[in-house]
């Protein structure tokens, strides 16, 4: 088998005969030596005049036999009678922690405050249409966590943290499109993710694990040495005490009540840097024109994306979670706050392109909030989210400004069309944002306009606020044991604990934590 690279026009990318011809044309392998061809990597190269796909292909000889790899699920076993471990949170971290337990022989019991994917959909509609935010069921809370109704981008910079390909393989085995295994920028989409998540749930249950929806952890019991002895769980107004061999906390970056609970127990937490800013929405054809030099994309070219970064006054300003052909969504987790984020469907075919555009917030920036101690970042986030909410009429309509008016510091007389269903209202974002954030964003978007001609335009809206980029608090853990150093039995996990930033890194962290729990339980 030889691996070579070929380039193809987009319309030919899925055409097996065209791929074979390109391999022959490359002249790298004699025609009679070419048997089966398998694409193992695919990316778009839009640097030249005409965008092309670059494919890395494995070319087998006609004599080779290709053995299919065993599915990951072949190594799951029945864990009904295995030691029980409670996982709090059914996001990617919690679910992949549970799946790993099926391999290593622990029984996962997931407690999730929200609802299953189907019922959750109704609550999302209530936020979109009536501005009603259920603090237990929203874009962040519920089955699949913040990853279910998202863009479903699956790339991560933290490849070293775990088995990236295995996580993708698990998703494919549960219904995700197989292309995610070869695409340089894999993505699933919100129309497919709920089914994948429901299939993951079925696997966990089939092998003896449990998932209890509508179960919110409200308190914990500790022994004298600090170790966790039990959790107090609220379900339909009743409280029950649950015990297990270990407790994984995979509650995500928006579970502020969990941080409060841990602090009330004097469990050590740490403040950590994060980022905050706005979401900027452009027309997708404009971005396509800039990136592909095509206002009407040719067949097989996906909605184009961008990644922008600059430095302003010692702080990074960068685009974050770009959603080509996507929608801006209301991601608040409690009434009285306004938070936006982005999602997309698998086809990424909305006429809009949006991305978070944020400024790095370092601990030294939080001095005015010092009275909140380790929660200084949380207090800052909260204040901005409240200010954004209070600028409106009490609904989830978001404050916004045209990009050029944002830089000029003037309220827009009219706004561009938007994908944001609750609607936008013209507001002085230059006054609503903290000064240090506004000034850096103001300079940052002008820098972006110089790097990407056409980006800086009055056809774009700036929407407030993108505040939940990552957790402002870390639940510290030991590097070797993955356990909180002072609280035996407590395993902080995923994004809420400060050890992941995205679906895939949370999933990989979940799997790592499962193995660490196994060591602890066996000891
Ligand atoms: C709209 C949106 C779009 C996104 N798009 C992408 C994307 O395209 N790609 C990407 O990589 N990332 C994306 N993200 C981020 C990604 O979803 C998160 O990084 C990821 O879900 C973190 O996983 P997690 O398991 O650590 O936490 P979460 O997914 O936040 O899950 C935590 C779970 O814990 C539950 N929980 C909290 N408190 C309690 C409690 N007291 N008791 C019981 N359960 C509790 C919550 O209900 C929640 O379900 C997006 C996020 C949002 C909101």
XYZ file of C-alpha atoms and ligand atoms in Angstrom:
576
model
C 0.000 0.000 0.000
C 1.248 3.479 -0.799
C -0.147 6.770 0.414
C -0.151 9.663 -2.014
C -1.809 13.069 -2.319
C -4.001 14.124 -5.196
C -5.997 17.257 -5.995
C -9.507 17.248 -7.454
C -12.056 19.829 -8.558
C -14.963 19.923 -6.057
C -17.486 18.417 -8.470
C -15.304 15.272 -8.783
C -14.562 14.746 -5.109
C -17.085 11.962 -4.591
C -16.556 10.326 -7.974
C -14.573 7.073 -7.573
C -13.601 7.005 -11.279
C -12.250 10.564 -11.101
C -10.241 9.683 -7.986
C -8.754 6.650 -9.792
C -7.887 8.789 -12.818
C -6.181 11.336 -10.588
C -4.078 8.580 -8.986
C -3.068 7.336 -12.455
C -2.360 10.905 -13.621
C -0.143 11.543 -10.601
C 2.352 9.094 -12.231
C 3.487 7.990 -8.777
C 2.188 4.409 -9.139
C 2.177 2.186 -12.223
C -1.360 1.641 -13.490
C -1.203 -2.158 -13.093
C -0.166 -1.686 -9.438
C -3.370 0.180 -8.562
C -6.022 -1.870 -6.789
C -8.415 -0.552 -4.126
C -8.125 3.167 -3.318
C -9.222 4.457 0.074
C -9.452 8.160 0.900
C -8.100 8.748 4.397
C -7.992 12.552 4.530
C -9.828 15.321 2.714
C -9.405 19.080 2.920
C -10.254 22.138 0.882
C -7.487 24.306 -0.465
C -8.838 27.710 -1.479
C -5.509 29.499 -1.803
C -5.363 29.349 -5.602
C -7.731 30.931 -8.149
C -9.904 27.814 -8.160
C -10.683 25.978 -4.874
C -9.662 22.321 -4.965
C -9.989 19.343 -2.667
C -6.713 17.801 -1.533
C -7.098 14.096 -0.855
C -4.685 11.765 0.873
C -5.364 8.302 -0.470
C -4.121 4.824 0.397
C -3.544 2.915 -2.829
C -3.492 -0.869 -2.474
C -2.147 -3.324 -5.040
C -4.676 -5.583 -6.786
C -3.405 -8.513 -4.640
C -3.911 -6.775 -1.290
C -6.784 -7.753 0.965
C -8.047 -5.013 3.236
C -9.166 -6.056 6.684
C -11.922 -4.030 8.297
C -11.124 -2.834 11.809
C -13.296 -4.170 14.633
C -15.910 -1.649 15.800
C -15.257 0.031 19.142
C -18.591 -1.333 20.385
C -17.220 -4.891 20.064
C -15.290 -4.246 23.277
C -18.305 -3.156 25.349
C -19.432 -5.654 27.992
C -22.347 -6.052 30.354
C -21.651 -3.908 33.409
C -24.951 -4.470 35.249
C -23.170 -6.031 38.245
C -19.974 -3.947 38.108
C -19.063 -1.299 40.748
C -21.338 1.729 40.340
C -19.950 5.151 39.491
C -22.099 8.277 39.395
C -21.451 10.674 36.524
C -23.101 14.073 36.960
C -23.884 15.527 33.525
C -24.856 13.906 30.248
C -22.785 16.083 27.912
C -20.018 14.723 25.678
C -17.699 14.342 28.695
C -20.274 12.405 30.741
C -21.440 10.210 27.844
C -17.931 9.261 26.671
C -16.911 8.629 30.271
C -19.858 6.215 30.526
C -19.001 4.510 27.209
C -15.405 3.964 28.304
C -16.740 2.394 31.507
C -18.544 -0.195 29.394
C -15.127 -1.244 28.089
C -13.285 -1.305 31.386
C -15.972 -2.820 33.596
C -17.600 -0.085 35.672
C -21.327 0.622 35.822
C -22.052 4.259 34.918
C -25.087 5.978 36.408
C -25.526 9.345 34.685
C -27.545 11.996 36.525
C -28.731 14.754 34.190
C -30.742 17.795 35.298
C -32.223 18.261 31.815
C -34.498 16.213 29.580
C -33.872 13.718 26.796
C -33.181 15.113 23.321
C -36.781 14.864 22.105
C -38.386 16.598 25.087
C -35.611 19.154 25.221
C -36.592 20.376 21.767
C -39.843 21.846 23.154
C -37.947 23.935 25.692
C -35.643 25.254 22.978
C -38.703 26.362 21.024
C -39.986 28.178 24.132
C -36.712 30.119 24.378
C -36.725 30.964 20.666
C -40.373 31.948 20.382
C -41.412 33.194 23.822
C -38.089 34.066 25.482
C -38.823 31.566 28.297
C -35.583 30.066 29.674
C -35.958 26.857 31.705
C -32.928 26.687 34.046
C -32.794 22.878 33.650
C -33.516 22.500 29.934
C -32.006 24.858 27.369
C -29.240 25.077 24.751
C -26.650 24.092 27.380
C -28.537 21.671 29.642
C -30.155 18.379 28.704
C -29.210 15.112 27.030
C -25.967 15.485 25.069
C -25.178 18.713 26.955
C -24.184 21.846 25.091
C -23.009 19.700 22.181
C -26.433 18.461 20.989
C -27.969 21.554 19.440
C -24.678 22.983 18.285
C -22.664 23.301 15.122
C -21.194 19.887 15.817
C -17.701 20.843 14.724
C -15.446 18.024 15.767
C -11.941 19.322 15.387
C -9.771 19.946 18.369
C -6.314 21.292 18.979
C -5.831 18.964 21.934
C -5.060 15.807 19.955
C -2.523 14.734 22.558
C -5.177 14.484 25.226
C -6.712 11.280 23.996
C -7.807 8.998 21.246
C -9.316 11.410 18.751
C -10.001 8.852 16.020
C -11.640 6.443 18.450
C -14.072 9.181 19.559
C -14.978 9.894 15.923
C -15.374 6.166 15.262
C -17.799 5.878 18.196
C -19.873 8.728 16.749
C -19.975 7.045 13.329
C -21.011 3.736 14.922
C -23.908 5.653 16.462
C -25.148 7.294 13.290
C -22.819 10.191 12.432
C -21.846 10.541 8.785
C -18.667 8.479 7.985
C -17.091 11.509 6.258
C -16.162 12.843 9.708
C -13.404 10.203 9.755
C -11.629 11.764 6.775
C -12.586 15.450 6.717
C -9.947 17.879 7.943
C -12.759 19.896 9.540
C -15.380 17.305 10.473
C -18.841 18.485 11.446
C -22.142 16.707 12.184
C -24.900 19.338 12.444
C -27.861 19.823 14.753
C -30.347 17.889 12.630
C -28.241 14.698 13.041
C -26.747 15.143 16.509
C -29.913 14.377 18.553
C -30.248 10.949 16.879
C -26.552 10.203 17.479
C -26.940 11.224 21.129
C -30.080 9.075 21.533
C -28.189 6.095 20.051
C -25.316 6.656 22.498
C -27.865 6.619 25.318
C -29.317 3.325 24.084
C -25.866 1.729 24.014
C -25.105 2.842 27.575
C -28.403 1.393 28.791
C -28.127 -1.815 26.711
C -24.850 -2.719 28.402
C -26.169 -2.140 31.912
C -25.494 1.572 32.508
C -28.241 4.000 33.621
C -29.245 7.529 32.628
C -31.648 9.429 34.849
C -33.072 12.610 33.348
C -34.573 15.410 35.420
C -32.128 14.554 38.232
C -30.299 17.619 39.494
C -27.462 17.240 42.009
C -28.048 19.767 44.793
C -25.762 18.726 47.620
C -23.039 16.299 48.594
C -22.005 14.449 51.722
C -18.387 14.259 52.877
C -16.490 12.207 55.423
C -14.095 13.826 57.892
C -11.094 13.491 55.544
C -13.012 15.331 52.809
C -13.884 12.318 50.640
C -17.328 12.318 49.035
C -19.733 9.839 50.613
C -22.978 10.636 48.776
C -24.871 13.022 46.510
C -28.233 14.593 47.205
C -30.338 14.539 44.059
C -33.565 16.394 43.340
C -36.117 14.806 41.035
C -39.696 16.084 40.601
C -39.493 17.929 43.910
C -38.219 14.899 45.889
C -34.716 14.595 47.270
C -32.825 11.301 47.444
C -29.352 10.425 48.678
C -27.251 8.324 46.313
C -23.965 6.516 46.973
C -21.410 5.072 44.591
C -17.775 3.976 44.390
C -16.757 7.319 42.822
C -18.301 10.559 41.535
C -17.477 12.200 38.209
C -18.495 15.861 37.884
C -18.989 16.608 34.177
C -21.432 19.470 34.587
C -20.227 21.898 31.894
C -19.217 25.541 32.052
C -22.703 26.876 32.758
C -23.491 24.897 35.935
C -22.883 27.860 38.201
C -24.853 26.232 41.021
C -22.334 23.370 41.063
C -19.447 25.816 41.507
C -21.449 27.482 44.319
C -22.090 24.108 45.926
C -18.407 23.144 45.853
C -17.400 26.517 47.260
C -19.978 26.222 50.052
C -18.228 22.948 51.031
C -14.830 24.690 51.045
C -13.694 22.472 48.153
C -10.780 24.223 46.456
C -11.583 25.881 43.108
C -9.348 28.064 40.934
C -10.082 31.092 38.774
C -8.967 30.646 35.178
C -8.672 32.885 32.110
C -11.476 32.760 29.553
C -12.748 34.979 26.727
C -15.748 37.214 26.152
C -17.123 39.272 23.307
C -19.831 39.255 20.676
C -21.096 37.133 17.798
C -20.706 38.636 14.348
C -23.008 37.607 11.531
C -22.282 38.149 7.814
C -24.179 37.031 4.734
C -22.711 33.623 3.775
C -22.397 34.558 0.041
C -20.115 37.428 1.065
C -17.817 35.071 2.977
C -17.883 32.634 0.035
C -16.926 35.427 -2.313
C -14.003 36.383 -0.080
C -12.778 32.835 0.560
C -13.605 31.051 -2.702
C -13.982 34.027 -5.038
C -17.403 32.546 -5.840
C -20.609 34.221 -4.730
C -22.572 31.157 -5.838
C -20.650 28.155 -4.614
C -20.008 25.390 -7.076
C -21.293 21.873 -6.430
C -19.713 20.054 -3.446
C -18.085 23.150 -1.970
C -19.324 23.602 1.611
C -20.184 27.009 3.048
C -16.819 28.665 3.601
C -15.396 29.566 6.957
C -12.670 31.763 8.387
C -10.411 31.860 11.395
C -9.058 35.234 12.419
C -6.766 36.320 15.187
C -4.993 39.500 16.182
C -3.385 41.051 19.207
C -4.678 44.319 20.684
C -3.177 45.930 23.782
C -1.577 42.690 25.004
C -4.708 40.599 24.617
C -5.687 38.114 21.944
C -8.773 38.995 19.895
C -9.994 36.037 17.873
C -12.867 34.444 16.013
C -14.300 31.478 17.868
C -16.700 28.662 17.016
C -17.352 29.826 13.477
C -20.622 28.479 12.065
C -20.732 28.707 8.268
C -24.280 28.491 6.922
C -25.433 28.566 10.525
C -27.783 30.236 12.981
C -27.213 32.416 16.013
C -29.059 30.926 19.007
C -30.007 32.096 22.520
C -27.810 30.113 24.933
C -28.788 31.588 28.327
C -29.234 29.105 31.159
C -31.352 31.271 33.463
C -33.988 33.987 33.093
C -32.666 37.545 33.150
C -29.498 36.939 31.152
C -28.636 37.175 27.480
C -26.058 34.863 25.937
C -25.651 33.963 22.272
C -23.894 31.107 20.528
C -23.984 29.461 17.094
C -25.262 26.234 15.595
C -25.841 24.772 12.165
C -27.510 21.917 10.343
C -25.442 19.257 8.585
C -25.872 20.913 5.180
C -24.830 24.289 6.551
C -27.199 25.922 4.129
C -28.540 28.975 5.953
C -27.740 32.260 4.181
C -25.694 33.455 7.158
C -22.181 32.948 8.508
C -21.570 33.698 12.185
C -18.698 33.424 14.591
C -17.939 34.377 18.154
C -15.483 37.269 18.171
C -13.917 37.460 21.568
C -11.197 38.982 23.691
C -9.020 36.951 26.044
C -9.764 37.819 29.677
C -6.789 37.290 32.003
C -6.993 37.086 35.771
C -5.337 40.488 36.159
C -8.248 42.033 34.183
C -10.612 40.943 36.936
C -9.224 43.119 39.742
C -12.435 45.192 39.968
C -14.232 41.951 40.845
C -11.681 40.872 43.468
C -14.319 40.835 46.220
C -15.781 37.728 44.518
C -12.510 35.861 45.010
C -12.309 32.774 42.831
C -15.653 33.753 41.277
C -14.384 37.092 39.912
C -14.672 35.849 36.305
C -18.155 34.486 36.954
C -19.253 37.814 38.415
C -17.860 39.628 35.368
C -19.612 37.234 32.930
C -22.873 37.556 34.845
C -22.745 41.342 34.879
C -22.245 41.565 31.116
C -25.015 39.026 30.438
C -27.429 40.975 32.693
C -26.531 44.308 31.119
C -27.255 42.876 27.664
C -30.589 41.490 28.862
C -31.612 44.722 30.551
C -30.949 46.701 27.370
C -33.945 44.923 25.837
C -37.635 44.474 26.572
C -37.372 41.427 28.822
C -37.415 38.958 25.948
C -34.446 37.114 24.418
C -34.206 39.714 21.620
C -30.498 40.561 21.500
C -28.803 43.956 21.380
C -27.023 44.512 18.072
C -25.267 47.037 15.886
C -24.020 47.069 12.323
C -20.312 46.294 12.296
C -19.348 49.711 10.914
C -21.569 51.500 13.477
C -19.973 49.382 16.210
C -16.574 50.781 15.240
C -17.966 54.323 14.859
C -19.658 54.059 18.281
C -23.121 54.985 17.023
C -26.463 53.230 17.412
C -27.562 51.747 14.087
C -30.631 53.302 12.490
C -31.451 49.898 11.039
C -29.980 46.411 11.329
C -29.248 43.729 8.748
C -31.423 40.622 8.465
C -30.460 37.919 10.919
C -30.819 34.190 11.584
C -31.449 34.909 15.282
C -35.091 33.914 15.770
C -35.882 35.969 18.936
C -34.866 39.064 16.936
C -32.421 41.919 17.366
C -32.818 45.457 18.657
C -30.475 48.331 17.853
C -28.405 49.132 20.939
C -25.200 50.968 21.868
C -22.945 47.913 22.120
C -20.039 50.327 22.574
C -21.591 51.323 25.931
C -22.992 47.946 26.955
C -19.695 46.059 26.676
C -16.981 46.592 29.285
C -14.604 49.290 27.963
C -11.528 47.026 27.735
C -13.493 44.454 25.731
C -15.111 47.021 23.438
C -11.904 48.861 22.649
C -10.065 45.675 21.747
C -12.951 44.346 19.673
C -13.190 47.701 17.883
C -9.540 47.521 16.878
C -9.699 43.756 16.313
C -12.511 43.813 13.742
C -10.680 46.521 11.787
C -7.533 44.342 11.800
C -9.671 41.440 10.572
C -10.919 43.654 7.740
C -7.313 44.236 6.659
C -6.499 40.514 6.832
C -9.670 39.453 5.027
C -10.781 42.092 2.572
C -14.572 42.474 2.647
C -15.002 41.251 6.250
C -15.324 44.789 7.608
C -18.661 45.813 6.149
C -21.965 47.343 7.142
C -23.636 44.159 5.876
C -22.603 42.450 9.134
C -24.294 42.612 12.545
C -22.525 42.565 15.901
C -24.711 40.691 18.426
C -24.353 40.590 22.222
C -23.074 38.667 23.968
C -20.722 35.731 23.497
C -19.812 35.086 27.114
C -19.789 31.286 27.552
C -16.675 30.480 25.559
C -15.164 28.425 28.352
C -15.365 28.122 32.083
C -14.013 31.004 34.206
C -13.479 28.505 37.049
C -11.430 25.324 37.275
C -12.131 22.405 39.600
C -8.516 21.375 40.094
C -7.427 17.768 39.892
C -4.230 15.797 40.252
C -2.402 15.206 36.931
C -1.871 11.511 37.586
C -5.045 10.431 39.369
C -7.469 12.918 37.709
C -8.990 13.247 41.184
C -9.395 16.413 43.242
C -6.270 16.379 45.421
C -8.174 17.092 48.642
C -11.456 15.319 47.921
C -11.086 11.556 47.453
C -13.713 10.182 45.092
C -14.347 13.472 43.246
C -13.298 13.390 39.579
C -13.659 16.790 37.846
C -14.225 16.201 34.123
C -14.773 18.036 30.850
C -15.299 21.688 30.091
C -16.919 22.720 33.367
C -13.933 21.469 35.300
C -11.645 23.459 32.991
C -10.099 20.482 31.165
C -11.755 20.719 27.761
C -12.986 23.268 25.262
C -15.335 21.685 22.770
C -17.189 18.485 22.034
C -14.243 16.284 21.118
C -11.856 17.410 23.834
C -14.659 16.953 26.405
C -15.344 13.453 25.045
C -11.660 12.498 25.227
C -11.396 13.885 28.742
C -14.416 11.780 29.734
C -12.687 8.620 28.492
C -9.466 9.506 30.344
C -11.374 10.130 33.561
C -13.144 6.754 33.269
C -9.789 4.959 33.231
C -8.589 7.017 36.197
C -11.747 6.095 38.106
C -11.064 2.420 37.371
C -7.621 2.734 38.999
C -9.189 4.397 42.046
C -11.984 1.854 42.435
C -9.616 -1.117 42.005
C -7.085 0.211 44.474
C -24.910 26.512 20.853
C -23.568 25.861 21.074
C -22.812 25.480 19.966
C -21.588 24.831 20.145
N -20.910 24.387 19.040
C -19.800 23.627 19.206
C -19.159 23.029 18.098
O -19.565 23.175 16.961
N -18.045 22.279 18.324
C -17.531 22.088 19.585
O -16.512 21.388 19.731
N -18.128 22.655 20.656
C -19.246 23.394 20.494
N -19.867 23.942 21.590
C -19.259 23.713 22.912
C -19.511 22.267 23.364
O -20.854 21.979 23.262
C -18.987 22.078 24.772
O -17.605 22.367 24.773
C -19.187 20.641 25.248
O -20.539 20.276 25.173
C -18.676 20.476 26.685
O -18.960 19.175 27.102
P -19.145 18.784 28.641
O -19.659 17.397 28.630
O -17.896 19.075 29.360
O -20.249 19.777 29.220
P -21.727 20.083 28.737
O -21.934 19.705 27.332
O -21.990 21.487 29.120
O -22.641 19.090 29.601
C -22.831 19.260 30.972
C -24.135 18.605 31.369
O -24.217 18.602 32.789
C -25.554 18.820 33.168
N -25.596 19.368 34.535
C -25.148 20.578 34.952
N -25.360 20.727 36.268
C -25.961 19.591 36.708
C -26.444 19.160 37.978
N -26.347 19.936 39.079
N -27.029 17.933 38.062
C -27.156 17.142 36.957
N -26.712 17.520 35.720
C -26.117 18.729 35.598
C -26.055 19.813 32.134
O -27.466 19.784 32.049
C -25.368 19.338 30.868
O -26.176 18.477 30.109
C -21.092 24.599 21.450
C -21.834 25.030 22.566
C -23.058 25.646 22.384
C -23.859 26.082 23.593
